[in-house]
Amino acid sequence: TCPQCHRSASLDQRGLRGFQRNRLLEAIVQRYQQGRAAAAAAAKCQLCDRSPPEPAAVLCEQCEVLYCAACQLRCHPARGPFAKHRLAPPPAHPGAPGGGADGAKGAGGGRKLPTCAEHDLENYSMYCVSCRSPVCYQCLEEGRHSKHDVKALGAMWKQHKAQLSQALNGVSDKAKEAKEFLVQLKNLLQQIQENGLDYEACLVAQCDALVDALTRQKAKLLTKVTKEREHKLKVVWDQINHCTLKLRQSTGLMEYCLEVIKENDPSGFLQISDALIKRVQVSQEQWVKGALEPKVSAEFDLTLDSEPLLQSIHQLDFIQMKFPVSVPPVPLLQLEKCCTRNNSVTLAWRMPPLSHNPVEGYILELDDGDGGQFREVYVGKETLCTIDGLHFNSTYNARVKAFNSSGVGPYSKTVILQTSDVAWFTFDPSSAHRDIVLSNDNQTATCNSYDDRVVLGTAAFSKGVHYWELHVDRYDNHPDPAFGIARINVAKDMMLGKDDKAWAMYVDNNRSWFMHCNSHTNRTEGGVSKGATVGVLLDLNKHNLTFYINGQQQGPPAFENIEGVFMPALSLNRNVQVHLLHPAPLT
């Protein structure tokens, strides 16, 4: 019985060797082994007189030469014209710098095309829909597939790849929800811990206020609180372990499917595509409704009644008090959790312990950063909120109040938060096109595609003067990277500036142009190459945008009358790699 499709098959005289080999899995294993072998090899010095050469210690990106420590001191001293050269760690592959890609291409291009199992001299060219297997032309003319429904191998390969990709999207969405759910559960653990400690403290205070007769009863009551907390923690940990196991299984399946999709062997892919699609669909169905909801709450339904007479002390126990519903009390701001980052502020609050009035939600209000009127920025049940897109170098006042069916409670104390003077940002992986590749803590960007793709920065600007620079690490085959600003809903699958949501300068190796709404203006001499620096100056006080290449201004201010909220933006393809230089405050 096949472990993938679960169909039974009869063995001929060849035994198990009569079955088709899983070439797709073999190719993945071979590619993995080749990658490990290449990574294990050490790069050698290219100037050594010794035999064999010493292992390389550095790579000069300008000279494109590998040096050992001794040859670097002798042939490439850090002075004179070499002082400005950039030295990097040597590559893991033993070939010359930049040779790894060609080697990988050569290895992939040298793969032998699979031949038919029944006709050794024929390659697979068609796909039998009835038997769900690739076949050759001779199978169609002579074999058992002559009267079957057949289709082009390439067409069925693309169709099944599309089905698998579509199914993977569903699993990916569920995995994302599961990660968010795990964060929610871990926050729930912290809330349970905090609430449990609050209840214990209140219980101890009440019991210590009673006479000696209450001492014996105090231990029993503390035990009940502890058991309740441990029960809740156990339930939540069980959910975390169960959800983590499901997530690990889904993630492993996703990683295997992504490796399968990378393969260029249609026949090998189609051998296992049906089974993989079913496995992915089954994996998606395991996230049933309610699986991503906590089974317990962080609240403790425990209330201590301290009013009975002393003769009833031995009957003292927790009861569920019924209070008349009134407006909620004042929320308590958790100042240790309130913070700012760039032009974002985060606020946290909680209700006071032993608050009996129910809370249906909270209203968070913020002023305009200039002492103006308060406005509502959040209404909901969460007790932690982050507000993005505020003004830099501004002081904001914030307050919160709770509400329920009886009305709105009083405001909390006002907290004052100061946003950053200077914007510190990186490239944003969450909003970037899927072909964008980020590294170096999201400060370096390149692309997997030959088409232009867009990535945004993590900061948003609405007023003030802002300047940032990008260093061109790699520039091959004269591409046209574009640098500028954009709104959050800019198109990510085309060059920056082709729609009405972006303002950019695109540049080749000789000249640059300004572009907005696919309109090209202000052609200026001066291009980029490897090692160039591109500067962007956004002046929202004067409402204009200016560009620089290696410190030289590219024409007059590129665009006038710019107003709104903008994010740093960049478009590039696989021939370009840039990294973001830390911004500096402007005088």
Coordinates of C-alpha atoms in Angstrom, one line a residue:
T1 CA 0.0 0.0 0.0
C2 CA 1.3 3.4 -1.0
P3 CA 1.9 5.6 2.2
Q4 CA 0.9 8.8 0.3
C5 CA -2.2 7.9 -1.8
H6 CA -3.1 4.8 0.3
R7 CA -3.9 2.7 -2.8
S8 CA -2.9 -0.9 -3.1
A9 CA -0.8 -2.1 -6.0
S10 CA 0.4 -5.5 -7.1
L11 CA 4.2 -6.2 -7.4
D12 CA 5.7 -7.7 -10.6
Q13 CA 8.9 -9.7 -10.8
R14 CA 11.0 -6.6 -10.1
G15 CA 9.4 -6.2 -6.7
L16 CA 9.6 -2.7 -5.1
R17 CA 12.1 -1.7 -7.8
G18 CA 9.2 -1.8 -10.2
F19 CA 7.6 1.4 -8.7
Q20 CA 8.5 4.8 -10.0
R21 CA 11.1 6.6 -8.0
N22 CA 10.2 9.9 -6.2
R23 CA 12.6 12.0 -8.2
L24 CA 11.3 15.2 -6.7
L25 CA 12.2 14.2 -3.2
E26 CA 15.6 12.9 -4.5
A27 CA 16.3 16.3 -6.1
I28 CA 15.4 18.1 -2.9
V29 CA 17.7 15.9 -0.8
Q30 CA 20.5 16.3 -3.4
R31 CA 20.2 20.1 -3.4
Y32 CA 20.3 20.1 0.4
Q33 CA 23.4 17.9 0.5
Q34 CA 25.1 20.1 -2.1
G35 CA 24.3 23.2 -0.1
R36 CA 25.8 21.7 3.0
A37 CA 28.9 20.5 1.2
A38 CA 29.4 24.0 -0.3
A39 CA 28.9 25.7 3.1
A40 CA 31.4 23.3 4.7
A41 CA 34.2 24.2 2.2
A42 CA 36.5 27.0 3.2
A43 CA 37.5 29.8 0.8
K44 CA 41.2 30.0 0.1
C45 CA 43.6 32.9 -0.1
Q46 CA 44.2 33.9 -3.8
L47 CA 47.7 35.4 -3.3
C48 CA 49.3 32.8 -1.0
D49 CA 52.7 31.4 -2.0
R50 CA 52.1 28.4 0.3
S51 CA 50.8 25.1 -0.9
P52 CA 48.0 24.6 -0.1
P53 CA 46.9 28.2 0.3
E54 CA 45.9 29.5 3.7
P55 CA 42.1 29.9 4.4
A56 CA 40.9 33.4 3.5
A57 CA 40.2 35.8 6.3
V58 CA 38.7 38.7 4.4
L59 CA 37.2 39.6 1.0
C60 CA 37.9 43.1 -0.5
E61 CA 34.7 44.1 -2.3
Q62 CA 36.5 46.6 -4.5
C63 CA 39.5 44.4 -5.5
E64 CA 37.3 41.2 -5.5
V65 CA 40.2 39.3 -4.1
L66 CA 40.4 36.9 -1.1
Y67 CA 43.2 37.5 1.4
C68 CA 44.5 35.5 4.4
A69 CA 45.7 37.5 7.4
A70 CA 49.3 37.5 6.3
C71 CA 48.6 38.4 2.7
Q72 CA 46.3 41.2 3.8
L73 CA 49.0 42.9 5.9
R74 CA 51.5 42.5 3.1
C75 CA 49.4 43.2 -0.1
H76 CA 46.4 45.2 1.1
P77 CA 47.4 47.5 4.1
A78 CA 44.7 49.7 5.6
R79 CA 46.3 52.9 4.4
G80 CA 46.8 55.0 1.2
P81 CA 44.3 54.1 -1.6
F82 CA 43.3 50.9 0.2
A83 CA 42.0 52.8 3.3
K84 CA 38.6 53.3 1.7
H85 CA 38.2 49.7 0.5
R86 CA 35.5 47.7 2.2
L87 CA 36.6 44.4 3.7
A88 CA 33.9 41.7 4.3
P89 CA 34.0 38.1 5.6
P90 CA 34.9 35.5 2.9
P91 CA 32.0 33.6 1.2
A92 CA 31.4 30.0 2.3
H93 CA 31.7 28.7 -1.3
P94 CA 35.2 27.8 -2.4
G95 CA 35.0 29.5 -5.8
A96 CA 35.8 33.1 -6.7
P97 CA 33.6 35.9 -5.3
G98 CA 30.3 35.9 -7.0
G99 CA 30.8 32.4 -8.4
G100 CA 28.2 30.6 -6.2
A101 CA 25.2 31.6 -8.3
D102 CA 26.8 30.3 -11.5
G103 CA 27.7 27.1 -9.8
A104 CA 24.1 26.6 -8.6
K105 CA 22.8 27.4 -12.0
G106 CA 25.2 24.9 -13.6
A107 CA 24.2 22.2 -11.2
G108 CA 20.5 22.8 -11.8
G109 CA 20.9 23.0 -15.6
G110 CA 22.9 19.7 -15.7
R111 CA 20.0 17.6 -14.3
K112 CA 19.2 14.6 -16.5
L113 CA 15.6 14.6 -17.9
P114 CA 13.6 11.7 -16.6
T115 CA 12.8 8.9 -19.0
C116 CA 9.7 6.7 -19.2
A117 CA 9.9 3.6 -16.9
E118 CA 8.5 1.4 -19.7
H119 CA 10.4 3.0 -22.6
D120 CA 13.9 3.9 -21.6
L121 CA 14.6 6.0 -24.7
E122 CA 11.5 8.2 -24.4
N123 CA 11.1 11.3 -22.2
Y124 CA 7.9 12.1 -20.4
S125 CA 5.8 14.5 -22.5
M126 CA 2.1 14.0 -21.6
Y127 CA 0.1 13.4 -18.5
C128 CA -2.6 10.6 -18.2
V129 CA -5.5 12.0 -16.3
S130 CA -7.1 8.6 -15.8
C131 CA -4.0 7.0 -14.3
R132 CA -2.6 10.3 -12.8
S133 CA 0.9 9.7 -14.0
P134 CA 3.2 11.2 -16.7
V135 CA 3.6 9.2 -19.9
C136 CA 5.5 9.3 -23.1
Y137 CA 4.3 9.3 -26.7
Q138 CA 5.1 5.6 -27.1
C139 CA 2.9 4.8 -24.1
L140 CA 0.0 6.6 -25.9
E141 CA 0.5 4.7 -29.2
E142 CA 1.3 1.2 -27.9
G143 CA 0.6 1.0 -24.1
R144 CA -2.4 0.9 -21.9
H145 CA -2.8 4.7 -22.0
S146 CA -3.8 4.8 -25.7
K147 CA -7.5 5.3 -24.9
H148 CA -7.1 7.3 -21.8
D149 CA -7.7 11.0 -21.3
V150 CA -4.3 12.8 -21.6
K151 CA -3.2 16.4 -21.4
A152 CA 0.0 18.3 -21.9
L153 CA 2.6 17.7 -19.2
G154 CA 3.4 21.4 -18.8
A155 CA -0.2 22.5 -18.6
M156 CA -1.0 19.9 -15.9
W157 CA 2.2 20.9 -14.0
K158 CA 1.2 24.5 -13.9
Q159 CA -2.4 23.6 -12.9
H160 CA -1.4 21.4 -10.0
K161 CA 1.2 23.9 -8.9
A162 CA -1.5 26.6 -8.8
Q163 CA -3.8 24.3 -6.8
L164 CA -1.0 23.6 -4.3
S165 CA -0.2 27.2 -4.0
Q166 CA -3.8 28.1 -3.4
A167 CA -4.1 25.5 -0.7
L168 CA -0.9 26.7 0.9
N169 CA -2.4 30.2 1.2
G170 CA -5.1 28.9 3.4
V171 CA -2.7 27.0 5.7
S172 CA -0.5 30.1 5.8
D173 CA -3.4 32.2 7.0
K174 CA -4.2 29.7 9.7
A175 CA -0.6 29.6 10.8
K176 CA -0.6 33.4 11.1
E177 CA -3.8 33.2 13.2
A178 CA -2.2 30.5 15.3
K179 CA 0.9 32.7 16.0
E180 CA -1.3 35.6 17.0
F181 CA -3.4 33.2 19.2
L182 CA -0.2 32.0 20.9
V183 CA 0.7 35.6 21.7
Q184 CA -2.8 36.1 23.1
L185 CA -2.5 33.0 25.2
K186 CA 0.9 34.1 26.6
N187 CA -0.6 37.5 27.4
L188 CA -3.4 35.6 29.1
L189 CA -0.9 33.8 31.3
Q190 CA 0.5 37.1 32.4
Q191 CA -2.9 38.5 33.2
I192 CA -3.8 35.4 35.2
Q193 CA -0.6 35.7 37.1
E194 CA -1.2 39.4 37.9
N195 CA -4.9 38.9 38.8
G196 CA -4.0 35.9 40.9
L197 CA -1.4 37.9 42.8
D198 CA -3.9 40.8 43.3
Y199 CA -6.5 38.5 44.7
E200 CA -4.0 36.8 47.0
A201 CA -2.8 40.2 48.3
C202 CA -6.4 41.4 49.0
L203 CA -7.3 38.1 50.7
V204 CA -4.3 38.3 53.0
A205 CA -5.1 41.9 53.9
Q206 CA -8.7 41.0 54.8
C207 CA -7.7 37.9 56.8
D208 CA -5.0 39.7 58.8
A209 CA -7.6 42.3 59.8
L210 CA -9.7 39.7 61.5
V211 CA -9.1 38.1 64.9
D212 CA -7.0 35.0 65.6
A213 CA -10.0 32.8 64.7
L214 CA -9.6 33.8 61.0
T215 CA -6.0 32.5 60.8
R216 CA -7.0 28.9 60.5
Q217 CA -9.6 29.7 57.8
K218 CA -7.1 31.9 55.8
A219 CA -5.0 28.9 54.7
K220 CA -8.1 27.2 53.2
L221 CA -9.1 30.3 51.3
L222 CA -5.6 30.8 49.9
T223 CA -5.6 27.2 48.8
K224 CA -8.8 27.8 46.8
V225 CA -7.3 30.8 45.1
T226 CA -4.1 28.9 44.3
K227 CA -6.0 26.0 42.9
E228 CA -8.1 28.2 40.7
R229 CA -5.0 29.9 39.4
E230 CA -3.2 26.6 38.8
H231 CA -6.3 25.2 37.0
K232 CA -6.5 28.2 34.7
L233 CA -2.7 28.1 34.0
K234 CA -2.9 24.4 33.3
V235 CA -5.8 24.9 30.9
V236 CA -3.9 27.7 29.1
W237 CA -0.6 25.7 28.9
D238 CA -2.5 22.7 27.6
Q239 CA -3.9 25.0 24.9
I240 CA -0.5 26.4 24.1
N241 CA 1.1 23.0 23.8
H242 CA -1.7 21.7 21.6
C243 CA -1.7 24.8 19.4
T244 CA 2.2 24.7 19.2
L245 CA 2.1 21.1 18.0
K246 CA -0.5 21.9 15.3
L247 CA 1.5 24.9 14.2
R248 CA 4.7 22.9 14.1
Q249 CA 3.0 20.3 11.9
S250 CA 1.5 22.9 9.6
T251 CA 4.8 24.8 9.4
G252 CA 6.7 21.6 8.5
L253 CA 4.2 20.8 5.8
M254 CA 4.4 24.3 4.4
E255 CA 8.3 24.2 4.3
Y256 CA 8.2 20.8 2.5
C257 CA 5.6 22.1 0.0
L258 CA 7.6 25.2 -0.7
E259 CA 10.6 23.1 -1.4
V260 CA 8.5 21.0 -3.8
I261 CA 7.2 24.0 -5.6
K262 CA 10.7 25.2 -6.3
E263 CA 11.4 22.1 -8.3
N264 CA 11.3 22.3 -12.1
D265 CA 10.6 18.7 -12.8
P266 CA 7.0 18.5 -13.9
S267 CA 6.7 14.7 -13.9
G268 CA 8.3 14.3 -10.5
F269 CA 6.0 17.1 -9.1
L270 CA 2.9 15.5 -10.5
Q271 CA 3.8 12.2 -8.9
I272 CA 3.1 13.6 -5.5
S273 CA 1.1 16.8 -6.1
D274 CA -2.3 15.2 -5.5
A275 CA -1.3 13.7 -2.2
L276 CA 0.3 16.9 -1.2
I277 CA -2.8 19.0 -2.1
K278 CA -4.9 16.6 0.0
R279 CA -2.5 16.8 3.0
V280 CA -2.5 20.6 2.8
Q281 CA -6.3 20.7 2.7
V282 CA -6.5 18.2 5.6
S283 CA -4.0 20.4 7.5
Q284 CA -6.2 23.5 6.9
E285 CA -9.3 21.7 8.1
Q286 CA -7.8 20.7 11.4
W287 CA -8.1 24.4 12.5
V288 CA -11.7 24.0 13.4
K289 CA -13.9 26.8 14.6
G290 CA -13.2 27.6 18.2
A291 CA -9.7 26.1 18.2
L292 CA -8.1 29.6 18.4
E293 CA -10.2 30.8 21.3
P294 CA -9.0 30.6 25.0
K295 CA -10.9 28.2 27.1
V296 CA -10.6 30.2 30.3
S297 CA -10.6 33.9 31.1
A298 CA -8.1 35.8 33.2
E299 CA -10.7 37.0 35.7
F300 CA -11.2 35.3 39.0
D301 CA -14.8 35.0 40.2
L302 CA -13.8 35.0 43.9
T303 CA -15.1 37.6 46.4
L304 CA -14.4 37.5 50.1
D305 CA -17.3 38.4 52.4
S306 CA -15.8 39.9 55.6
E307 CA -19.1 41.0 57.2
P308 CA -20.5 38.0 59.1
L309 CA -20.3 37.9 62.8
L310 CA -17.4 36.3 64.7
Q311 CA -19.4 33.2 65.6
S312 CA -19.8 32.5 61.9
I313 CA -16.1 32.7 61.1
H314 CA -15.7 28.9 60.6
Q315 CA -18.3 29.0 57.9
L316 CA -16.5 31.8 56.0
D317 CA -16.0 31.0 52.3
F318 CA -16.0 32.5 48.9
I319 CA -19.3 33.6 47.5
Q320 CA -20.4 35.1 44.3
M321 CA -21.8 38.5 45.3
K322 CA -24.6 40.1 43.3
F323 CA -24.0 43.8 43.1
P324 CA -26.3 46.3 41.3
V325 CA -24.7 47.2 38.0
S326 CA -23.3 50.7 37.9
V327 CA -20.7 52.4 35.8
P328 CA -17.1 51.0 35.9
P329 CA -14.5 52.6 38.2
V330 CA -11.5 54.6 37.1
P331 CA -9.0 52.5 35.0
L332 CA -5.4 52.4 36.3
L333 CA -2.7 53.3 33.8
Q334 CA 0.2 50.9 33.9
L335 CA 3.0 53.5 33.5
E336 CA 5.7 50.9 33.3
K337 CA 4.2 49.5 30.1
C338 CA 3.5 52.9 28.5
C339 CA 6.2 53.9 26.0
T340 CA 7.0 55.7 22.7
R341 CA 8.9 54.6 19.6
N342 CA 9.5 56.9 16.7
N343 CA 6.1 58.5 16.1
S344 CA 4.1 55.8 17.8
V345 CA 2.9 55.6 21.4
T346 CA 1.8 52.5 23.3
L347 CA -0.5 52.7 26.4
A348 CA -1.6 50.0 28.8
W349 CA -4.1 50.0 31.6
R350 CA -6.1 47.7 33.9
M351 CA -9.1 47.8 36.2
P352 CA -8.5 48.0 39.9
P353 CA -8.6 44.7 41.8
L354 CA -11.9 43.5 43.3
S355 CA -13.9 45.6 40.9
H356 CA -17.4 44.1 40.8
N357 CA -18.9 46.3 38.1
P358 CA -18.7 44.7 34.6
V359 CA -16.7 46.3 31.8
E360 CA -17.8 46.1 28.2
G361 CA -15.0 48.1 26.7
Y362 CA -12.7 51.1 27.0
I363 CA -12.4 54.5 25.2
L364 CA -8.8 55.8 24.7
E365 CA -8.5 59.5 24.0
L366 CA -5.4 61.5 22.7
D367 CA -4.9 65.2 22.0
D368 CA -3.3 66.6 18.9
G369 CA 0.2 66.8 20.3
D370 CA 0.0 70.6 20.5
G371 CA -2.3 71.0 23.6
G372 CA -5.5 70.8 21.5
Q373 CA -8.8 69.0 22.1
F374 CA -8.9 65.3 23.0
R375 CA -10.2 62.9 20.4
E376 CA -11.1 59.2 20.5
V377 CA -8.4 57.0 19.0
Y378 CA -9.5 53.5 20.2
V379 CA -12.8 51.9 21.4
G380 CA -12.7 48.2 22.3
K381 CA -12.0 45.5 24.9
E382 CA -8.2 45.4 24.8
T383 CA -6.2 46.9 27.6
L384 CA -3.1 47.6 25.4
C385 CA -3.1 49.9 22.4
T386 CA -0.5 51.3 20.0
I387 CA -1.2 54.5 18.0
D388 CA 0.9 55.0 14.9
G389 CA 1.4 57.9 12.5
L390 CA 1.8 60.7 15.1
H391 CA 4.0 63.8 14.7
F392 CA 7.6 63.5 15.6
N393 CA 9.1 65.7 18.4
S394 CA 5.6 66.3 19.9
T395 CA 4.1 65.9 23.4
Y396 CA 0.8 64.0 23.6
N397 CA -1.6 63.7 26.5
A398 CA -3.6 60.5 26.8
R399 CA -6.4 59.3 29.0
V400 CA -8.8 56.3 29.1
K401 CA -12.2 55.5 30.5
A402 CA -14.3 52.3 30.8
F403 CA -18.0 51.8 29.9
N404 CA -20.8 49.2 30.3
S405 CA -24.5 49.0 29.8
S406 CA -25.1 51.5 32.7
G407 CA -22.9 54.2 31.1
V408 CA -19.4 55.6 30.9
G409 CA -17.1 55.7 33.9
P410 CA -14.7 58.5 34.9
Y411 CA -11.4 59.3 33.1
S412 CA -8.1 57.9 34.3
K413 CA -5.2 60.2 35.2
T414 CA -3.6 61.8 32.2
V415 CA -0.3 60.4 31.0
I416 CA 2.2 62.6 29.0
L417 CA 4.2 60.9 26.2
Q418 CA 6.9 62.5 24.1
T419 CA 7.5 61.2 20.5
S420 CA 11.1 60.9 19.1
D421 CA 13.0 63.9 17.8
V422 CA 14.4 61.8 14.9
A423 CA 12.9 59.0 12.9
W424 CA 14.7 55.7 13.3
F425 CA 13.3 53.2 10.9
T426 CA 14.0 50.0 8.9
F427 CA 12.4 48.3 5.9
D428 CA 9.0 46.9 6.7
P429 CA 8.7 43.2 6.0
S430 CA 5.0 43.1 6.7
S431 CA 4.0 45.5 3.9
A432 CA 6.8 44.6 1.4
H433 CA 6.1 42.7 -1.8
R434 CA 6.6 38.9 -1.3
D435 CA 9.6 39.0 -3.8
I436 CA 11.5 41.5 -1.6
V437 CA 14.3 39.9 0.5
L438 CA 15.3 41.7 3.7
S439 CA 18.4 41.0 5.8
N440 CA 20.7 42.7 8.3
D441 CA 17.9 43.4 10.8
N442 CA 15.7 44.6 7.9
Q443 CA 18.2 47.3 6.9
T444 CA 19.3 45.6 3.7
A445 CA 17.0 45.0 0.7
T446 CA 17.1 43.1 -2.6
C447 CA 14.7 41.1 -4.7
N448 CA 14.1 37.6 -6.1
S449 CA 12.4 38.9 -9.3
Y450 CA 13.7 40.6 -12.4
D451 CA 10.6 42.9 -12.2
D452 CA 10.6 45.9 -9.9
R453 CA 9.1 45.4 -6.5
V454 CA 8.4 47.9 -3.7
V455 CA 9.3 48.0 0.0
L456 CA 8.3 50.7 2.5
G457 CA 9.9 52.0 5.7
T458 CA 8.5 51.4 9.1
A459 CA 8.1 55.1 9.9
A460 CA 5.4 57.5 8.6
F461 CA 5.9 61.3 8.3
S462 CA 3.3 64.0 8.3
K463 CA 5.3 67.2 9.3
G464 CA 8.8 68.3 9.8
V465 CA 12.0 67.8 7.8
H466 CA 13.4 64.3 7.3
Y467 CA 16.5 63.0 5.5
W468 CA 17.7 59.5 5.0
E469 CA 20.4 57.8 2.8
L470 CA 20.6 54.4 1.0
H471 CA 23.9 52.8 0.0
V472 CA 24.0 50.8 -3.2
D473 CA 25.8 47.5 -2.3
R474 CA 25.3 45.8 -5.6
Y475 CA 24.4 47.1 -9.1
D476 CA 24.5 44.7 -12.0
N477 CA 23.3 44.9 -15.7
H478 CA 22.2 48.6 -15.4
P479 CA 18.8 48.3 -13.7
D480 CA 16.6 51.3 -12.7
P481 CA 16.1 51.4 -8.9
A482 CA 13.7 54.1 -7.7
F483 CA 14.0 56.0 -4.4
G484 CA 11.3 58.2 -2.8
I485 CA 8.2 58.3 -0.7
A486 CA 4.8 56.7 -0.9
R487 CA 1.5 56.2 0.9
I488 CA 0.7 53.0 2.6
N489 CA -1.6 51.7 -0.2
V490 CA 1.0 52.2 -3.0
A491 CA 1.1 49.4 -5.6
K492 CA 3.9 47.0 -4.7
D493 CA 4.3 45.1 -8.0
M494 CA 5.6 47.9 -10.2
M495 CA 8.3 50.6 -10.3
L496 CA 7.9 53.3 -7.6
G497 CA 6.2 56.4 -9.0
K498 CA 4.1 54.6 -11.7
D499 CA 0.8 55.2 -9.7
D500 CA -0.5 58.3 -8.0
K501 CA 0.5 57.0 -4.5
A502 CA 4.3 57.5 -4.9
W503 CA 6.8 60.2 -5.7
A504 CA 10.2 59.0 -6.7
M505 CA 13.5 59.4 -8.6
Y506 CA 14.5 56.4 -10.7
V507 CA 18.1 56.2 -11.9
D508 CA 20.4 54.2 -14.1
N509 CA 24.2 54.2 -14.4
N510 CA 24.2 57.6 -16.3
R511 CA 21.2 59.7 -15.5
S512 CA 18.1 60.1 -13.3
W513 CA 14.4 61.1 -13.8
F514 CA 11.6 62.1 -11.5
M515 CA 8.4 60.1 -11.7
H516 CA 4.8 60.4 -10.4
C517 CA 1.6 59.0 -12.0
N518 CA 3.9 57.4 -14.6
S519 CA 5.0 60.9 -15.7
H520 CA 8.7 61.3 -16.3
T521 CA 10.3 64.7 -15.7
N522 CA 13.6 66.5 -15.0
R523 CA 16.1 64.3 -16.7
T524 CA 19.4 64.9 -14.9
E525 CA 22.9 63.6 -15.7
G526 CA 24.5 61.5 -13.0
G527 CA 23.7 57.9 -12.2
V528 CA 24.6 55.3 -9.6
S529 CA 27.0 52.3 -9.5
K530 CA 28.1 49.9 -6.8
G531 CA 29.1 52.0 -3.7
A532 CA 27.0 55.0 -4.5
T533 CA 24.9 56.8 -1.9
V534 CA 21.4 58.1 -2.6
G535 CA 19.9 60.8 -0.3
V536 CA 16.2 61.7 0.1
L537 CA 15.2 65.0 1.7
L538 CA 11.5 65.3 2.6
D539 CA 10.6 68.8 3.8
L540 CA 7.0 68.8 4.9
N541 CA 7.3 72.4 6.2
K542 CA 7.9 73.6 2.6
H543 CA 6.0 70.7 1.1
N544 CA 8.7 69.5 -1.3
L545 CA 11.0 66.6 -2.0
T546 CA 14.7 66.7 -3.1
F547 CA 17.1 63.9 -4.1
Y548 CA 20.9 63.6 -3.9
I549 CA 23.4 61.2 -5.5
N550 CA 26.8 61.0 -3.7
G551 CA 26.0 64.3 -2.1
Q552 CA 25.1 66.1 -5.3
Q553 CA 21.6 67.5 -5.6
Q554 CA 19.7 66.1 -8.6
G555 CA 18.1 69.2 -10.1
P556 CA 15.7 71.5 -8.3
P557 CA 13.2 70.1 -5.7
A558 CA 11.6 67.2 -7.4
F559 CA 8.0 67.7 -6.3
E560 CA 6.1 70.7 -4.8
N561 CA 2.8 70.9 -2.8
I562 CA 3.3 67.5 -1.1
E563 CA 0.9 67.1 1.8
G564 CA -0.3 64.1 3.8
V565 CA 1.3 61.1 5.5
F566 CA 4.2 59.5 3.7
M567 CA 6.5 56.5 4.3
P568 CA 10.1 56.1 2.9
A569 CA 9.9 53.8 -0.2
L570 CA 12.1 52.0 -2.6
S571 CA 11.7 49.8 -5.7
L572 CA 14.3 47.4 -7.1
N573 CA 14.8 44.1 -8.8
R574 CA 17.3 41.2 -8.3
N575 CA 20.2 43.1 -9.9
V576 CA 20.3 45.7 -7.1
Q577 CA 21.0 45.5 -3.3
V578 CA 20.9 48.5 -1.0
H579 CA 21.1 49.1 2.7
L580 CA 19.7 51.9 4.8
L581 CA 22.1 54.3 6.4
H582 CA 21.1 55.6 9.9
P583 CA 19.3 58.9 9.6
A584 CA 20.7 62.0 11.2
P585 CA 18.9 65.0 12.7
L586 CA 18.7 68.1 10.5
T587 CA 19.4 71.6 11.7

